[in-house]
Short mmCIF file of C-alpha atoms and ligand atoms in Angstrom, two decimals:
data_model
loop_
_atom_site.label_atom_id
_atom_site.label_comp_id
_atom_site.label_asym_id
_atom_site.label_seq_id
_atom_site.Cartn_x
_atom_site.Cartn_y
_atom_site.Cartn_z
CA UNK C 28 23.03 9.35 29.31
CA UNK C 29 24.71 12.92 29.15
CA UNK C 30 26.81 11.39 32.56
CA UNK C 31 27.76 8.76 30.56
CA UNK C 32 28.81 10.83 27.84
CA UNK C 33 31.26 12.83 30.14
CA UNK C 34 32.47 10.30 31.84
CA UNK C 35 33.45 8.75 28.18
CA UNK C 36 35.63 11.67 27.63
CA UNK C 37 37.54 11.55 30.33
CA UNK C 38 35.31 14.49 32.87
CA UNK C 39 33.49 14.34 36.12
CA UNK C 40 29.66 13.13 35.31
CA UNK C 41 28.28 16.47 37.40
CA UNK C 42 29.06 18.40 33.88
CA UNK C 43 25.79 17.00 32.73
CA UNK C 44 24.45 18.99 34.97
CA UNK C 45 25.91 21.97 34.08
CA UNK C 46 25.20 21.35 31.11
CA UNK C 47 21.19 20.77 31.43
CA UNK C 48 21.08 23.89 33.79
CA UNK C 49 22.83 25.68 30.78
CA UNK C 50 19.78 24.29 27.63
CA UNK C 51 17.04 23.52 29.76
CA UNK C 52 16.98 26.67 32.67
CA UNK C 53 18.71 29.67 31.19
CA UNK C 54 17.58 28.46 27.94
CA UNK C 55 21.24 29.45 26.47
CA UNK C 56 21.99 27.09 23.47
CA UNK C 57 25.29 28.27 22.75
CA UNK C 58 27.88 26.19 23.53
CA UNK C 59 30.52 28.94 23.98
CA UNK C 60 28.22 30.74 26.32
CA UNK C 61 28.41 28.13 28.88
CA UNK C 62 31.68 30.01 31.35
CA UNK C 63 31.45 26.91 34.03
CA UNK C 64 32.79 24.91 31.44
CA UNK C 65 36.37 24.67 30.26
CA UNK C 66 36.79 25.56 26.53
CA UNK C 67 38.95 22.05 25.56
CA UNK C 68 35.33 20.48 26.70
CA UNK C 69 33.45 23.01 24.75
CA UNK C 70 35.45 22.12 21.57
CA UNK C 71 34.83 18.01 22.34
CA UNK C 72 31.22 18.73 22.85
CA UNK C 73 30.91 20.95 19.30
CA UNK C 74 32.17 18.22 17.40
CA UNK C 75 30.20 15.31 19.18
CA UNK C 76 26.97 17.46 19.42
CA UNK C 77 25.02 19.52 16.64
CA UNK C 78 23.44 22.39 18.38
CA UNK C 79 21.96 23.06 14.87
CA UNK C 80 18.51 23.78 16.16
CA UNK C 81 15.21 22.95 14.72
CA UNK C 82 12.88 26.23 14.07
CA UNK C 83 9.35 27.97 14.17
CA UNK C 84 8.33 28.28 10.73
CA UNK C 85 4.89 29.55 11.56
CA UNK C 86 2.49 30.27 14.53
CA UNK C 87 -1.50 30.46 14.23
CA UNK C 88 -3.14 31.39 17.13
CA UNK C 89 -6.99 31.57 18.43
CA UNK C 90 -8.37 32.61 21.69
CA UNK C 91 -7.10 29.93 23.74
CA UNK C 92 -4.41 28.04 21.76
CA UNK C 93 -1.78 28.36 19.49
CA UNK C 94 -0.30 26.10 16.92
CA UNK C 95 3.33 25.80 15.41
CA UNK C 96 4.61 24.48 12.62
CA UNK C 97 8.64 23.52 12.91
CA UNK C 98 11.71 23.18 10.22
CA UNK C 99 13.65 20.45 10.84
CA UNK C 100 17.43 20.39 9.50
CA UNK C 101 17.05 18.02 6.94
CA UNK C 102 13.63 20.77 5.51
CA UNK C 103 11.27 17.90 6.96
CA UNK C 104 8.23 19.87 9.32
CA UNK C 105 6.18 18.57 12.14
CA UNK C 106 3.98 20.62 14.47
CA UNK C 107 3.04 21.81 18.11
CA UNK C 108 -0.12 22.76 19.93
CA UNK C 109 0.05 24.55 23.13
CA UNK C 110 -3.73 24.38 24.84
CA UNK C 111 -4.94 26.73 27.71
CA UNK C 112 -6.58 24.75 30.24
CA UNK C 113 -7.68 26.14 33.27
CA UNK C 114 -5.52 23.85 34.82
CA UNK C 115 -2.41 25.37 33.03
CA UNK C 116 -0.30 25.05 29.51
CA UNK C 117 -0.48 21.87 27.56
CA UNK C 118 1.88 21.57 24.73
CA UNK C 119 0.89 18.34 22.29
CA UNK C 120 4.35 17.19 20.41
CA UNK C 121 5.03 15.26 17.43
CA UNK C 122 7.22 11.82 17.77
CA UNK C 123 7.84 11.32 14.32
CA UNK C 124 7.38 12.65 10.52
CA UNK C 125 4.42 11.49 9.24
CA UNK C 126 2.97 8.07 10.62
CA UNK C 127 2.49 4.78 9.35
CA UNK C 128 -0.33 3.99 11.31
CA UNK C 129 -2.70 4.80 8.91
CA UNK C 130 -5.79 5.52 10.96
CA UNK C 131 -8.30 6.04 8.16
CA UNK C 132 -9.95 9.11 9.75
CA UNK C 133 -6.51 10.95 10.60
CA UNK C 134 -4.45 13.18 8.23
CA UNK C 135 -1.36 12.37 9.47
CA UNK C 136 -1.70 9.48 8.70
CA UNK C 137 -2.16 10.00 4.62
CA UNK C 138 1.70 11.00 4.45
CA UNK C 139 3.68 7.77 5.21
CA UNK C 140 6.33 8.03 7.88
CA UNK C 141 9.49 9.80 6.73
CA UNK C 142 11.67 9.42 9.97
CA UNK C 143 11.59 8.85 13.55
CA UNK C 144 12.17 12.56 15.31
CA UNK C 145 15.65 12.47 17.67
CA UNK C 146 15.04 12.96 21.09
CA UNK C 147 16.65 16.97 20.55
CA UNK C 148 13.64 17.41 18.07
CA UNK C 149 11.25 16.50 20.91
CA UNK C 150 13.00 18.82 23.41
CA UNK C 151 13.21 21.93 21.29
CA UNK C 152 9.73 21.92 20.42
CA UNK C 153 9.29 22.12 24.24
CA UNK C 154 11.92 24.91 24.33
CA UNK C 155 11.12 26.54 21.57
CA UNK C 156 7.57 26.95 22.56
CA UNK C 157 8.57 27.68 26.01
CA UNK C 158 10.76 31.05 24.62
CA UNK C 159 8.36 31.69 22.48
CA UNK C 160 5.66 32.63 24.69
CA UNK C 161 7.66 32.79 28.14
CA UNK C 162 6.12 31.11 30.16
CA UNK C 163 6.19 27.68 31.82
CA UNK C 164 4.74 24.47 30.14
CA UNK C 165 2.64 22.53 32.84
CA UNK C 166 2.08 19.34 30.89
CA UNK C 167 2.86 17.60 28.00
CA UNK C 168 1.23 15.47 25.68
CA UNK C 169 2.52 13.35 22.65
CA UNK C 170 -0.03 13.03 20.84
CA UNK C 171 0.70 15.21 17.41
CA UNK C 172 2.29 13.91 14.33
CA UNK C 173 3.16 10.01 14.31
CA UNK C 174 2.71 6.89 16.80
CA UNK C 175 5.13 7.62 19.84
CA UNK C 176 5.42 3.44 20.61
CA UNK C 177 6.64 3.28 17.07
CA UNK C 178 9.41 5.37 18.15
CA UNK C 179 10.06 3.64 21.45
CA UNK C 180 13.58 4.66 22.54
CA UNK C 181 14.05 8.25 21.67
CA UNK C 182 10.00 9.00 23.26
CA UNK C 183 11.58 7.04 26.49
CA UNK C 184 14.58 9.13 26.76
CA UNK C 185 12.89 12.65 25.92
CA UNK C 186 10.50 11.76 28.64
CA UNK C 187 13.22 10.99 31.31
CA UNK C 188 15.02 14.40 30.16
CA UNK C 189 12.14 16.73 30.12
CA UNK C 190 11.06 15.19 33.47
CA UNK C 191 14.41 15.59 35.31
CA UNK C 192 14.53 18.28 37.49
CA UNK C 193 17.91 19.60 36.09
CA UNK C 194 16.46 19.75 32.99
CA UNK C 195 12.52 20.70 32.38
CA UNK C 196 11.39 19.66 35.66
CA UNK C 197 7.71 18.30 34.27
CA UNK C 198 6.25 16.36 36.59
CA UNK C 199 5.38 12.44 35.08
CA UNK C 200 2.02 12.90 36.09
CA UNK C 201 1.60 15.59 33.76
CA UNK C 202 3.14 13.90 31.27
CA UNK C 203 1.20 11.70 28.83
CA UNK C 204 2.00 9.43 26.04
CA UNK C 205 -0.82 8.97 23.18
CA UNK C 206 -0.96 4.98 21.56
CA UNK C 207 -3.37 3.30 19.07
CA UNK C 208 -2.55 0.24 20.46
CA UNK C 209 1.08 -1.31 19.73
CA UNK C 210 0.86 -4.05 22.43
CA UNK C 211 4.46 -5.32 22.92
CA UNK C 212 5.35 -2.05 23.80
CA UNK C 213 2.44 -1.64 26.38
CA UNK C 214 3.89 -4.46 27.71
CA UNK C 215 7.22 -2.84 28.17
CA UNK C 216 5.96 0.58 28.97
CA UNK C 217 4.26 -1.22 32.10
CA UNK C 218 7.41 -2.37 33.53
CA UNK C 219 8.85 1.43 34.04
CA UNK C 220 9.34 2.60 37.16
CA UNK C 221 7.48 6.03 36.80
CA UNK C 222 4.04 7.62 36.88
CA UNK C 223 3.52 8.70 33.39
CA UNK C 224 -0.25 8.53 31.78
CA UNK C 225 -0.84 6.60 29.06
CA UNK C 226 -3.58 6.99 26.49
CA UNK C 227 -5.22 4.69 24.13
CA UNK C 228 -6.22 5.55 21.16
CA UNK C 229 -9.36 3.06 21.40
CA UNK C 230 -12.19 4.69 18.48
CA UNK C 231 -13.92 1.31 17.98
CA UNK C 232 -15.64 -1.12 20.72
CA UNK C 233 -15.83 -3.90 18.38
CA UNK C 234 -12.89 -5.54 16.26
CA UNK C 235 -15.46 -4.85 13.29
CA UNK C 236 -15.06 -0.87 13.83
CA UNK C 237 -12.05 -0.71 14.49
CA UNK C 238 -10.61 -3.15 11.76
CA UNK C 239 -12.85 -0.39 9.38
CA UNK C 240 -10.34 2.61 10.76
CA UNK C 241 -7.67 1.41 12.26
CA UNK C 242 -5.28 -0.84 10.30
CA UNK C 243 -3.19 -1.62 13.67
CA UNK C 244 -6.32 -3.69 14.74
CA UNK C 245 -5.17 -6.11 12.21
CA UNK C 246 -2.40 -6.70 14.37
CA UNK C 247 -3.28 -6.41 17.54
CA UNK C 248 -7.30 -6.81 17.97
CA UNK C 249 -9.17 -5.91 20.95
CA UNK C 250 -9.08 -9.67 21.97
CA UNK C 251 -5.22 -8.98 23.04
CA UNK C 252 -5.28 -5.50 23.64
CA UNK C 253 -7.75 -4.97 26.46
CA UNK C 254 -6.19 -7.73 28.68
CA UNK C 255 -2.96 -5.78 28.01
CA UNK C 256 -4.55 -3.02 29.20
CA UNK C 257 -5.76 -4.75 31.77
CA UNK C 258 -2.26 -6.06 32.50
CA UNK C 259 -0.76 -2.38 33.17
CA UNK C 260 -3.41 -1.16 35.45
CA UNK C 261 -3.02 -4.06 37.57
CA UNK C 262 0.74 -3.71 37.02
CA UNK C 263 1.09 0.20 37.48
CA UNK C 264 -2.17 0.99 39.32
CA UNK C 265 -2.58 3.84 37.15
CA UNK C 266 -5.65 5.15 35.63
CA UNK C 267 -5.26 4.62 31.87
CA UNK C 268 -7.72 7.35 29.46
CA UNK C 269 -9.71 5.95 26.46
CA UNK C 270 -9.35 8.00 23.93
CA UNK C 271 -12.24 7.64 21.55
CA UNK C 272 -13.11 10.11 18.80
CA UNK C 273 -17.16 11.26 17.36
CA UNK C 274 -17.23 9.81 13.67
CA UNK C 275 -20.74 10.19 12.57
CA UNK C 276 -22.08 7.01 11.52
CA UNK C 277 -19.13 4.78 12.05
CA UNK C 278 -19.03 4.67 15.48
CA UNK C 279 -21.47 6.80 17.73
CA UNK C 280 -24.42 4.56 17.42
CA UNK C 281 -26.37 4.21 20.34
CA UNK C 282 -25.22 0.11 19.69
CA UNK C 283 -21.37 1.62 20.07
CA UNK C 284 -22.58 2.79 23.55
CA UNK C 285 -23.43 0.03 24.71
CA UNK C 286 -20.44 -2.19 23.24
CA UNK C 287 -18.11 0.35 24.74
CA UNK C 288 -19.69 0.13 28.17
CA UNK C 289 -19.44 -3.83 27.80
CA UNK C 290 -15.67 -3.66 26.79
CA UNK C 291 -14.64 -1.28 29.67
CA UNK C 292 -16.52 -2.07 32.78
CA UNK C 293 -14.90 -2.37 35.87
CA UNK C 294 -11.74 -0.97 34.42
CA UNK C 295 -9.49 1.21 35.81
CA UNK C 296 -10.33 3.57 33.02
CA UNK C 297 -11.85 6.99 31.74
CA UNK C 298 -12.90 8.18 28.51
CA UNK C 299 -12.39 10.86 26.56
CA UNK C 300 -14.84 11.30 23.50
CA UNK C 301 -13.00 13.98 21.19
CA UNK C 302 -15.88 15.55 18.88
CA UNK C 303 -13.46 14.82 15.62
CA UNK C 304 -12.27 17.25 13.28
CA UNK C 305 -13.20 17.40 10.31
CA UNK C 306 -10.68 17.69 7.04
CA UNK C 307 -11.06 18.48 3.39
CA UNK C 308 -9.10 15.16 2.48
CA UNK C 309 -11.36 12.93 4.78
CA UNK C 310 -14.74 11.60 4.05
CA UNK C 311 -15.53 11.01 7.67
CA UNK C 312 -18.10 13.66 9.11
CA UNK C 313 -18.42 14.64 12.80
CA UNK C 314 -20.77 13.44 15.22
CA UNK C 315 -23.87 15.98 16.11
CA UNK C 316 -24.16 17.16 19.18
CA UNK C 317 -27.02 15.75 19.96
CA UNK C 318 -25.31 12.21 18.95
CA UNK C 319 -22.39 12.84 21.15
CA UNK C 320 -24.57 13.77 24.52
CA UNK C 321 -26.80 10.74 23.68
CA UNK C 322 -23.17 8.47 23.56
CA UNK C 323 -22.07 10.30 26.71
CA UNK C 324 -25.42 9.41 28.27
CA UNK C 325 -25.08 5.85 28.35
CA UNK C 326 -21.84 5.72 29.32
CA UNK C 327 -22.73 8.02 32.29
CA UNK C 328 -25.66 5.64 33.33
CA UNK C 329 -23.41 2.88 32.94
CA UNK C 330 -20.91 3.80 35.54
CA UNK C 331 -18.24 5.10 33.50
CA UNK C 332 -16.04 7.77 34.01
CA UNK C 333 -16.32 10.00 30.45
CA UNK C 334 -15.51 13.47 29.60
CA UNK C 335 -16.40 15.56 26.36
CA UNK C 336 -12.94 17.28 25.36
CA UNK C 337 -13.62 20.28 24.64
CA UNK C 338 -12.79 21.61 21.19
CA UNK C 339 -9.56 23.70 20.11
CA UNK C 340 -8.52 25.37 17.36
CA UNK C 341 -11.43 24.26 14.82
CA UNK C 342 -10.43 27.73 12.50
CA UNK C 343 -6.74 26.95 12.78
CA UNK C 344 -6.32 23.64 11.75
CA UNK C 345 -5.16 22.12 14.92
CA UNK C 346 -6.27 18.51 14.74
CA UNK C 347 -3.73 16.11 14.19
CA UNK C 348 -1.09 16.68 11.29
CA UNK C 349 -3.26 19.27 9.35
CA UNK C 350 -0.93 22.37 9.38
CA UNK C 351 1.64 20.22 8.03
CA UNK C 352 -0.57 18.82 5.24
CA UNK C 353 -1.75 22.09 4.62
CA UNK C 354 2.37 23.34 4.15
CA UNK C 355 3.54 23.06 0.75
CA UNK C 356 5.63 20.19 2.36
CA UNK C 357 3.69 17.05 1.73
N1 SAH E 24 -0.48 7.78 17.24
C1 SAH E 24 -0.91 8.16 18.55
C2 SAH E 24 -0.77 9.64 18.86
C3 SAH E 24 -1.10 10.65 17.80
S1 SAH E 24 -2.77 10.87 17.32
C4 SAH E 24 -2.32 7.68 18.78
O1 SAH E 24 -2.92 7.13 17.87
O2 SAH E 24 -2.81 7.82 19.89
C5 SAH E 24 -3.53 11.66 18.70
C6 SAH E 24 -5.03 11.46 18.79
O3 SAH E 24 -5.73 12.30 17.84
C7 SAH E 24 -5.46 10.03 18.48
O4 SAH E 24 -6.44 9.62 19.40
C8 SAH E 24 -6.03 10.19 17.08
O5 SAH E 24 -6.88 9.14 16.78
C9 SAH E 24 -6.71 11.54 17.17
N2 SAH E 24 -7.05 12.18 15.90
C10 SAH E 24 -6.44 12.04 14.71
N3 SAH E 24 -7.04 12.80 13.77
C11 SAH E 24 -8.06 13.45 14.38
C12 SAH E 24 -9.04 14.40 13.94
N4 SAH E 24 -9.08 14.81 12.69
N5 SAH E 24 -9.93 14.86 14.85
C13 SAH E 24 -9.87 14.45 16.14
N6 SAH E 24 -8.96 13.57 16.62
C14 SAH E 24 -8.06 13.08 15.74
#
């Protein structure tokens, strides 16, 4: 891509590299800054490049995470959560402004989608989070504001920058991309010749749950997204995780269980149930405790592979798109 670029203007392709060592491992965003490179070059690159950055607007941090909320350059915001695992730093990004998903349960999706982020928004909340606490990111997610599939291109290319080893060096295994479902591009996702995790977005083991929540099951029901699920673990032999959120209620009956065990066994598959968070906006309630380890039970018993993600960030607003509803930004 930036090869291309240079070899475009005229210059050897080995000034992307110089280039990504420049952004992405001395973390220097000014062009002028950059002495291996001759100034003419500097000048071409300052008119065919902004480097007018995106930037932190606001930090809230608990115990063991810390959320941000970004400006963008046109005054638009999205947000950032870095996690502490024991297994390292997790940073979940946002692919777009706002969503049009609509998930019923999800605040991001109340605000319509705005715009599709550039693949330099993507990147800088990486860097920007990286400076900011200086220290390495181990993984990343993209799971925050908006429906990464739904922003196909620039989520492919920001994964093949932050994962080159000139650049952020994350390894695709520790990358993972979030979906509620957006089949065609499954499909094409499949067909890449990497190792990156993808996530469903599942929340419903019967097209009558999830058409209550999830508009996109309208489109693609579970009749043609499992066997395209099916499809890319055959095709990638990767492990794909099942998202699958607690709403009280609507979905963690013991009945739900038991569906859900039907509908994934003897998949390549493991789920995560994510105790939801609640909102002021939302009607939907969170499962008990006692409702979740019942659920988690019978999948157990059943032979599949299901975790209990633990909870972040309950007192600072971290689930999914509430600091920027909560920003006078709506
Ligand atoms: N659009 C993508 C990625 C963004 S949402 C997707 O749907 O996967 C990331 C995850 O957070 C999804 O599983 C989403 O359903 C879930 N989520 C949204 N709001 C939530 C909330 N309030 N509490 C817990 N999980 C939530």
């Amino acid at each position: 891509m930036l090869e291309d670029y240079f070899k475009e203007i005229g210059q050897k392709s080995y000034k992307a590299t110089q280039v990504f060592e420049w952004l992405y491992q001395k973390n220097i965003y000014d062009f002028n800054l950059f002495s291996n490179i001759k100034q003419d070059i500097i000048i071409k690159m300052q008119e065919d490049f902004t480097n007018d950055f995106i930037s932190i607007e606001k930090v809230l941090e608990d115990t063991d995470v810390k959320k941000f909320l970004f400006r963008l350059n046109d005054g638009e915001h999205i947000e950032a959560v870095l996690m502490e695992h024991n297994y390292g730093l997790s940073l979940c990004i946002s692919s777009q402004v706002g969503c049009n998903m609509s998930c019923k349960f999800c605040e991001s999706g109340r605000f319509k989608k705005k715009r599709n982020l550039e693949t330099f928004e993507m990147v800088e909340q990486i860097l920007l989070v990286k400076d900011y606490i200086e220290k390495r990111i181990d993984s990343v997610v993209i799971m925050g504001i908006g429906e990464p599939f739904d922003n196909y291109d620039n989520v492919i290319n920001f994964i093949k920058i932050i994962n080159d080893d000139k650049a952020l060096a994350i390894g695709s295994r520790h990358i993972t991309v979030s979906t509620c479902g957006l089949v065609p591009k499954i499909k094409e996702f499949s067909m890449l010749p990497w190792q990156v995790n993808l996530a469903l977005s599942l929340h419903g083991a019967t097209n009558e749950v999830r058409d209550k929540i999830m508009p996109i099951n309208k489109v693609y029901n579970l009749d043609i997204l499992i066997p395209t699920i099916k499809e890319y673990i055959e095709k990638t032999n990767r492990r794909v995780t099942i998202e699958y959120v607690m709403l009280n209620m609507v979905n963690d009956r013991e009945k739900d269980a038991y569906d859900l065990v039907n509908l994934l066994k003897n998949m390549n598959i493991y789920v995560n149930l994510i105790p939801y968070n609640e909102t002021s906006h939302l009607e939907f309630k969170k499962s008990s405790k006692n409702r979740i380890n019942k659920f988690y039970q019978i999948l157990k018993e059943n032979n599949i592979n299901v975790t209990v993600r633990r909870e972040f960030g309950g007192n600072i607003k971290a689930a999914c798109g509430q600091l920027r509803s909560e920003s006078d930004f709506k």
